[in-house]
mmCIF file of C-alpha atoms in Angstrom:
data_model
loop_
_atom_site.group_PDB
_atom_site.id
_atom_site.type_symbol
_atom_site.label_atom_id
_atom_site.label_comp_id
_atom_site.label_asym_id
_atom_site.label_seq_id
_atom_site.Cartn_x
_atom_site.Cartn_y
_atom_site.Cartn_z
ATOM 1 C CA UNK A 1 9.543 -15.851 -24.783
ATOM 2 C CA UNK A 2 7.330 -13.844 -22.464
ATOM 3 C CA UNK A 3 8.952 -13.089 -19.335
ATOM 4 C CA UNK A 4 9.023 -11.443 -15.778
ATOM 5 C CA UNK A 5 12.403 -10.812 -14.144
ATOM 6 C CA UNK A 6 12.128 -9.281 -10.304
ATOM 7 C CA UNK A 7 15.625 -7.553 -8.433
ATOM 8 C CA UNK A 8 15.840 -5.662 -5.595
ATOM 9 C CA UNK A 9 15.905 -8.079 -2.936
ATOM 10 C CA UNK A 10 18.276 -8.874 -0.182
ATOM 11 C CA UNK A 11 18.667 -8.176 3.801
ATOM 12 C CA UNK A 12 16.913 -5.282 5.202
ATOM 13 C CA UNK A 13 16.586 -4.593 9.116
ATOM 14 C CA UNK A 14 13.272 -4.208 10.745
ATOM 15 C CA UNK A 15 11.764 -0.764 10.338
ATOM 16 C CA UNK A 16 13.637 -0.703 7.222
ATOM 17 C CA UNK A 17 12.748 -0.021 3.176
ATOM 18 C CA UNK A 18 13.324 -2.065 0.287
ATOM 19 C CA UNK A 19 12.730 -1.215 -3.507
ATOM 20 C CA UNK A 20 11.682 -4.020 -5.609
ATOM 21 C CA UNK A 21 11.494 -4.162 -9.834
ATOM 22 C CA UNK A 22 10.170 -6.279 -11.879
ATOM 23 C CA UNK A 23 11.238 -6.693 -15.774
ATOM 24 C CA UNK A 24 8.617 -7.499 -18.125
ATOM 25 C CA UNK A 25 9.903 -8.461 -22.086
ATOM 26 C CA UNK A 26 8.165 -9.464 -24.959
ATOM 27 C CA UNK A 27 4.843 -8.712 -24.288
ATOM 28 C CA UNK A 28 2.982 -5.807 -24.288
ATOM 29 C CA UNK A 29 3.458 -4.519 -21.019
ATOM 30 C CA UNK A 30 1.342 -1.535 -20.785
ATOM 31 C CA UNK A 31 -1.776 -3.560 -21.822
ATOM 32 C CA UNK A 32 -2.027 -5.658 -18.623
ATOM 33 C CA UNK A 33 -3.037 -4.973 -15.032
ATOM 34 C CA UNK A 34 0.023 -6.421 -13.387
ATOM 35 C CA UNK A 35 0.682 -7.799 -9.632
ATOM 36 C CA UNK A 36 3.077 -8.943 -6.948
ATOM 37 C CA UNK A 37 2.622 -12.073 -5.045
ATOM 38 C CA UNK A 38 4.911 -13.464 -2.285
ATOM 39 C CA UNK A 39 5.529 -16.190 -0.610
ATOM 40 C CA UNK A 40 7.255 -16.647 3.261
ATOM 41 C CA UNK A 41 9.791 -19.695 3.859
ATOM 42 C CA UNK A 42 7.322 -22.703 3.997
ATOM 43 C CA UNK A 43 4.270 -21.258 3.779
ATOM 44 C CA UNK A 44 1.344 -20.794 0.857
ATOM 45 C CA UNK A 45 0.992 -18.000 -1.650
ATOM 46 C CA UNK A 46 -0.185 -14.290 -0.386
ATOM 47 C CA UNK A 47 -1.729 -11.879 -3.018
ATOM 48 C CA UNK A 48 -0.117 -8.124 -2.077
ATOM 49 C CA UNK A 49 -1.478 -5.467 -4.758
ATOM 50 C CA UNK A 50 -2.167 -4.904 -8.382
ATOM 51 C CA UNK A 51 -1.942 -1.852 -10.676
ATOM 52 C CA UNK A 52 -4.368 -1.502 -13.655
ATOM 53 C CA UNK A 53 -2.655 -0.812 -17.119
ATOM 54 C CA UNK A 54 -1.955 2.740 -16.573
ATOM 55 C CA UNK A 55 -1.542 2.939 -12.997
ATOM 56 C CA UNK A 56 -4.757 4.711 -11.890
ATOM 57 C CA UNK A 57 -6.329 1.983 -9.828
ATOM 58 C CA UNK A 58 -4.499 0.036 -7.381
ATOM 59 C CA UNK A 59 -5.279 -2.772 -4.528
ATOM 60 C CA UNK A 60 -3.778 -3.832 -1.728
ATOM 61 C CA UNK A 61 -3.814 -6.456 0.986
ATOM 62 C CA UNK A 62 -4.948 -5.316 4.213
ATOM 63 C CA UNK A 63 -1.023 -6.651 5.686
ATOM 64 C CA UNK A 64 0.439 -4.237 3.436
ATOM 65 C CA UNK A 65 -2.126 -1.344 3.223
ATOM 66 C CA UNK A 66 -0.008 2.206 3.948
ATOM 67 C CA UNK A 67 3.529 0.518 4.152
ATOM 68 C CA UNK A 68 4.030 -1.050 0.622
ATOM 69 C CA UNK A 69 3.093 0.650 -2.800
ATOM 70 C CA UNK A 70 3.085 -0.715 -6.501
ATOM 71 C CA UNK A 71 3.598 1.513 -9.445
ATOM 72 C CA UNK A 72 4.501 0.812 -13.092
ATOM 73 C CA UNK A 73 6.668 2.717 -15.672
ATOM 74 C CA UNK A 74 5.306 1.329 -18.866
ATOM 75 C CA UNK A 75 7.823 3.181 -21.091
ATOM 76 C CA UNK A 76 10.306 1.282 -19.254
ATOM 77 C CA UNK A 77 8.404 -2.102 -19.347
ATOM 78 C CA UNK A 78 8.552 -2.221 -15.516
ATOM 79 C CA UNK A 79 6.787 -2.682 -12.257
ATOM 80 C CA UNK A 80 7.329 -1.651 -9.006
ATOM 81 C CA UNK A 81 7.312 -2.392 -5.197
ATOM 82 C CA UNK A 82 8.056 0.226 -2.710
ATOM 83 C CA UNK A 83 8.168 -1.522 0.764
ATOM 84 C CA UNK A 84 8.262 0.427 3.899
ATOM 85 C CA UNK A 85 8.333 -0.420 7.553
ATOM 86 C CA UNK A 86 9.371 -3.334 7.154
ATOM 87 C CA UNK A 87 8.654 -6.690 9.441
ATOM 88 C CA UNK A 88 9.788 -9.811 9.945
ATOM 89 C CA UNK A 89 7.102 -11.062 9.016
ATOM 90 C CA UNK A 90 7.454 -9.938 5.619
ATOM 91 C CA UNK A 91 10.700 -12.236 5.046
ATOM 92 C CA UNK A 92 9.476 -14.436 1.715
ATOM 93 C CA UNK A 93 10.359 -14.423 -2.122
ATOM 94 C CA UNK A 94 8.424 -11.675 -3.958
ATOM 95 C CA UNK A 95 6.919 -12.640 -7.428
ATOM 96 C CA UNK A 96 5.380 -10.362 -9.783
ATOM 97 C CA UNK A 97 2.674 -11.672 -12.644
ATOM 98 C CA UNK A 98 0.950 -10.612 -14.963
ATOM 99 C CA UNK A 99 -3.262 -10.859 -14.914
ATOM 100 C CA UNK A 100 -5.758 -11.193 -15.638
ATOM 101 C CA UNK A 101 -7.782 -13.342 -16.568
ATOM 102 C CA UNK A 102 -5.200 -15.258 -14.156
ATOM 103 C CA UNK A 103 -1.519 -14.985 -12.923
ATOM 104 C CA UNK A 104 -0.055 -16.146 -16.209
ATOM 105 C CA UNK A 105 3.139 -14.996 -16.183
ATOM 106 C CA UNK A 106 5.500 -15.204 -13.116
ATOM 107 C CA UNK A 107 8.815 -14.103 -12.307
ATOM 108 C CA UNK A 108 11.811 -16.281 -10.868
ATOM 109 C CA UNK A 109 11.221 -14.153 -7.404
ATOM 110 C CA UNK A 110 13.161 -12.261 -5.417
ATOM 111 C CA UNK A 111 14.222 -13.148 -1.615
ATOM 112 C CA UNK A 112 13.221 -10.244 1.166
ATOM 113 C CA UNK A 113 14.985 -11.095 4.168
ATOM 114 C CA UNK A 114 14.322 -8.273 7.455
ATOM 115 C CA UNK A 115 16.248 -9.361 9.910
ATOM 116 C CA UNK A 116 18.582 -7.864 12.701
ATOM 117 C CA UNK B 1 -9.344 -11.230 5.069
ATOM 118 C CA UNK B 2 -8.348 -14.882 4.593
ATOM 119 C CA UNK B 3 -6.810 -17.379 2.586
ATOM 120 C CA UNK B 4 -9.689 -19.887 0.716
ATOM 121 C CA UNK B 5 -9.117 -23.296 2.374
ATOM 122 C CA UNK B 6 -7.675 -26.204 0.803
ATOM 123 C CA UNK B 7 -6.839 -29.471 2.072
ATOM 124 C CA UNK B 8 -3.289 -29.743 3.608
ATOM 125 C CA UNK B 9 -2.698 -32.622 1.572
ATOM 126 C CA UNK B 10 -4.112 -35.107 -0.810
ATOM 127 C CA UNK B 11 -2.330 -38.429 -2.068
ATOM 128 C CA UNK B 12 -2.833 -40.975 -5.047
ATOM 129 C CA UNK B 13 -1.025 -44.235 -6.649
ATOM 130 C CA UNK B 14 -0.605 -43.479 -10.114
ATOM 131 C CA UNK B 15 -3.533 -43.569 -12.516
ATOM 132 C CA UNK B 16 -5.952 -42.395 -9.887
ATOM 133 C CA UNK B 17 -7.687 -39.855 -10.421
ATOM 134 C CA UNK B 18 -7.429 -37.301 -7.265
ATOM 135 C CA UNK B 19 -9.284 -33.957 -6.742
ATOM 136 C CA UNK B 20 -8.637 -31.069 -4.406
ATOM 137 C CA UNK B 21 -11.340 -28.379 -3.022
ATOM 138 C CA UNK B 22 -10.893 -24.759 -2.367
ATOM 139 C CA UNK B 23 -13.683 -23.266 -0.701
ATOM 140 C CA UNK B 24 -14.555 -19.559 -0.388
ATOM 141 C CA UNK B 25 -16.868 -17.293 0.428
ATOM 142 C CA UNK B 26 -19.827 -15.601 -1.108
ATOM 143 C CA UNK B 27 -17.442 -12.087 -1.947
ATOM 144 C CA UNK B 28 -15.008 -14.451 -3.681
ATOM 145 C CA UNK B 29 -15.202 -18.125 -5.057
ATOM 146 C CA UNK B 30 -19.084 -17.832 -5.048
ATOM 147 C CA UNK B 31 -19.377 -14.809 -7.213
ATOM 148 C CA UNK B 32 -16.406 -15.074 -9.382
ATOM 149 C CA UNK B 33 -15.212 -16.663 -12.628
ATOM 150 C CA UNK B 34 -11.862 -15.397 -12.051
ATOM 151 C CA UNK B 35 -10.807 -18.906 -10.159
ATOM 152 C CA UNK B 36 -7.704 -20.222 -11.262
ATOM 153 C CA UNK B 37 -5.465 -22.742 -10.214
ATOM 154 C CA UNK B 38 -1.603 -23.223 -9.754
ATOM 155 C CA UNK B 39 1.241 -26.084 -9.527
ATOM 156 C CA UNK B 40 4.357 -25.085 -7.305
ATOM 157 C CA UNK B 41 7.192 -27.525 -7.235
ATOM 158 C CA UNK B 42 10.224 -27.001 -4.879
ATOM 159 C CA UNK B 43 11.522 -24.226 -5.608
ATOM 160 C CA UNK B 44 9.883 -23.112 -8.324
ATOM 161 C CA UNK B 45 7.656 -20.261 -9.692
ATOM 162 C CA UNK B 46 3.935 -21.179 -9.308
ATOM 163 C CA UNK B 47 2.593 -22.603 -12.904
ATOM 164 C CA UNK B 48 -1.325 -21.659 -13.869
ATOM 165 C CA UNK B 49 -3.172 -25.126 -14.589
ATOM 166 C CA UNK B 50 -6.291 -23.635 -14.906
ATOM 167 C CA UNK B 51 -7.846 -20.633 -15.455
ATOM 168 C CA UNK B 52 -11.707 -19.083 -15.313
ATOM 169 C CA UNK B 53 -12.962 -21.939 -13.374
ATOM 170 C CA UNK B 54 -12.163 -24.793 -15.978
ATOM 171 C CA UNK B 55 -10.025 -23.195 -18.520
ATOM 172 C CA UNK B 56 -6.656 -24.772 -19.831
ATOM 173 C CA UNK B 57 -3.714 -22.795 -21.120
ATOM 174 C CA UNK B 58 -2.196 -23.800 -23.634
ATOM 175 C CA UNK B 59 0.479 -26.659 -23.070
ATOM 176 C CA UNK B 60 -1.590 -27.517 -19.829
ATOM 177 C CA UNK B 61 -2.651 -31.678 -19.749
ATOM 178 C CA UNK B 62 -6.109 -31.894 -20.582
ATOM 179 C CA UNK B 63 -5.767 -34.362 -17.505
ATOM 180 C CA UNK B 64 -6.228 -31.027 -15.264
ATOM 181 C CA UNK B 65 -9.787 -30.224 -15.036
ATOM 182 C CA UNK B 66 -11.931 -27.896 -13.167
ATOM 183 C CA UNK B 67 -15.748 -27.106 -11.447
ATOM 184 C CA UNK B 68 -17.553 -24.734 -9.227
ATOM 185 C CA UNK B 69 -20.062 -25.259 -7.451
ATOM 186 C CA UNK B 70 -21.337 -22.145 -5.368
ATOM 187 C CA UNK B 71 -18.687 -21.190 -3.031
ATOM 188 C CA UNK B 72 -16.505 -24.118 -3.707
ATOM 189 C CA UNK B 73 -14.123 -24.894 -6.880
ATOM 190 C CA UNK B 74 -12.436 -27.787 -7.740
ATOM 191 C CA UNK B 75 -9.354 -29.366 -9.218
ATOM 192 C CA UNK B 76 -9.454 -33.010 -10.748
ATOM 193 C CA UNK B 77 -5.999 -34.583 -11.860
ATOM 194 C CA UNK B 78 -6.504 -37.818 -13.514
ATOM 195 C CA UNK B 79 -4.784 -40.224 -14.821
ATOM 196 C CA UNK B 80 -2.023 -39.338 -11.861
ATOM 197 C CA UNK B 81 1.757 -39.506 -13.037
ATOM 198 C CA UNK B 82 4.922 -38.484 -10.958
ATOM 199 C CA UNK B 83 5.493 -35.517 -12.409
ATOM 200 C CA UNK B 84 2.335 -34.370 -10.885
ATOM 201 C CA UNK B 85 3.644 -34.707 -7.448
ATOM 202 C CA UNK B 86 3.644 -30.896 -6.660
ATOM 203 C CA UNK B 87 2.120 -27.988 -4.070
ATOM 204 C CA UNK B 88 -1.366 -26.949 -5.565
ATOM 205 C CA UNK B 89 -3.117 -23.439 -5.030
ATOM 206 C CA UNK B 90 -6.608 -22.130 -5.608
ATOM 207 C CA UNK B 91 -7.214 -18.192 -6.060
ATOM 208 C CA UNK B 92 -10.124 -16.185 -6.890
ATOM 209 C CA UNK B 93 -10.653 -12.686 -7.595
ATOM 210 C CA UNK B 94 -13.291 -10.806 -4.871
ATOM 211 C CA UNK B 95 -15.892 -8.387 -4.651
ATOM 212 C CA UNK B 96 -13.432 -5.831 -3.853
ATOM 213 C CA UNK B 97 -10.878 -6.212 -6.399
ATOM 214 C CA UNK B 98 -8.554 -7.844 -4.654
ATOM 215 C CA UNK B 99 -7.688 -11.381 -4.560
ATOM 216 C CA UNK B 100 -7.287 -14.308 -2.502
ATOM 217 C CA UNK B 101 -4.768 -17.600 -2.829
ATOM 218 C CA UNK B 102 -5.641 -20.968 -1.287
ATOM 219 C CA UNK B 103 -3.830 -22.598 1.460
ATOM 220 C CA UNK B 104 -2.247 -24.911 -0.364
ATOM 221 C CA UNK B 105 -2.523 -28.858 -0.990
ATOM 222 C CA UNK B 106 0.375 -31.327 -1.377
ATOM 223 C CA UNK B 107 -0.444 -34.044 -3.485
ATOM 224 C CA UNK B 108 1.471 -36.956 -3.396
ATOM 225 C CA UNK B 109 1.894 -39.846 -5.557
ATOM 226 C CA UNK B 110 1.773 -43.009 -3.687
#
């Protein structure tokens, strides 16, 4: 079975940094432009960024431009989400998916919490 | 930048048929066939219903169909059944490569 398995999450004060993965198995990872999605407490879906198959093109957000960066390691099947600077605002569950022509594939998520 | 709106919520009695609209803009819904749609329940990952405007994946209810219309795409469920009691999301790819979700719809079965 196809599937996407996120870590990394937890509690992380303000101004702080958080490392995210993302597990991808039985598929062929290194073929797909892949992406992370989150979602705060509540609230509706937010695209973040995507990374094109080998990691030479990559899109962002405007809310995460220059704090948060996505990169891939296709030799290890796995994707990546640097977060920096951290907000409250960025408290939500972090999915990654794989596209296009859609979000097909979806992890279980990961919880960010920044708080104090 | 900003999220395509959706209605907040949208309600049936079973065997309806409901449908829910996610309008865009011009740089998005309007000049994409990268419009897909998703089913959230609690708690859960986000499922894709539909993809490329009207396109089922496999194991998807052919009760879950799709339009467009210029800068507005749509999401019919018919036949409505519990199960389909969920959060629904629009998203489109844009002009600049980047992509946008809906604000989400509730549907609820009566």
């Amino acid at each position: 079975e196809m599937q996407l398995v996120e870590s990394g999450g937890g509690l992380v004060q303000p101004g702080g940094s958080l490392r995210l993965s993302c597990a991808a198995s039985e598929f062929t990872f290194r073929s797909y432009w892949m992406n992370w999605v989150r979602q705060a407490p509540g609230k509706g879906l937010e695209w973040l960024a995507n990374i094109n198959q080998d990691g030479s093109e990559k899109y962002y957000v405007d809310s995460v431009k220059g704090r948060f960066t996505i990169s891939r390691d296709n030799a290890k099947n796995s994707l990546y989400l640097q977060m920096n600077s951290l907000r409250a605002e960025d408290t939500a569950v972090y999915y990654c998916a794989r596209s296009p022509p859609a979000f097909d594939i979806w992890g279980q998520g990961s919880m960010v919490t920044v708080s104090s | 930048q900003s999220a395509l709106t959706q209605p907040a919520s949208v309600s049936g009695s079973p065997g309806q048929s409901i449908t829910i609209s996610c309008t865009g803009t011009s740089s998005d819904v309007g000049s994409s066939n990268y419009v897909s749609w998703y089913q959230q329940h609690p708690g859960k990952a986000p499922k894709l219903m539909l993809y490329q405007v009207s396109h089922r994946p496999s194991g998807v209810s052919n009760r879950f169909s799709g339009s467009k219309s210029g800068n507005t795409a749509s999401l019919t469920v018919s036949g409505l059944q519990a199960e389909d009691e969920a959060d629904y999301y629009c998203s489109s790819y844009t002009t600049t490569n980047t992509y946008f979700f809906g604000t989400g719809t509730k549907v609820t079965v009566l």
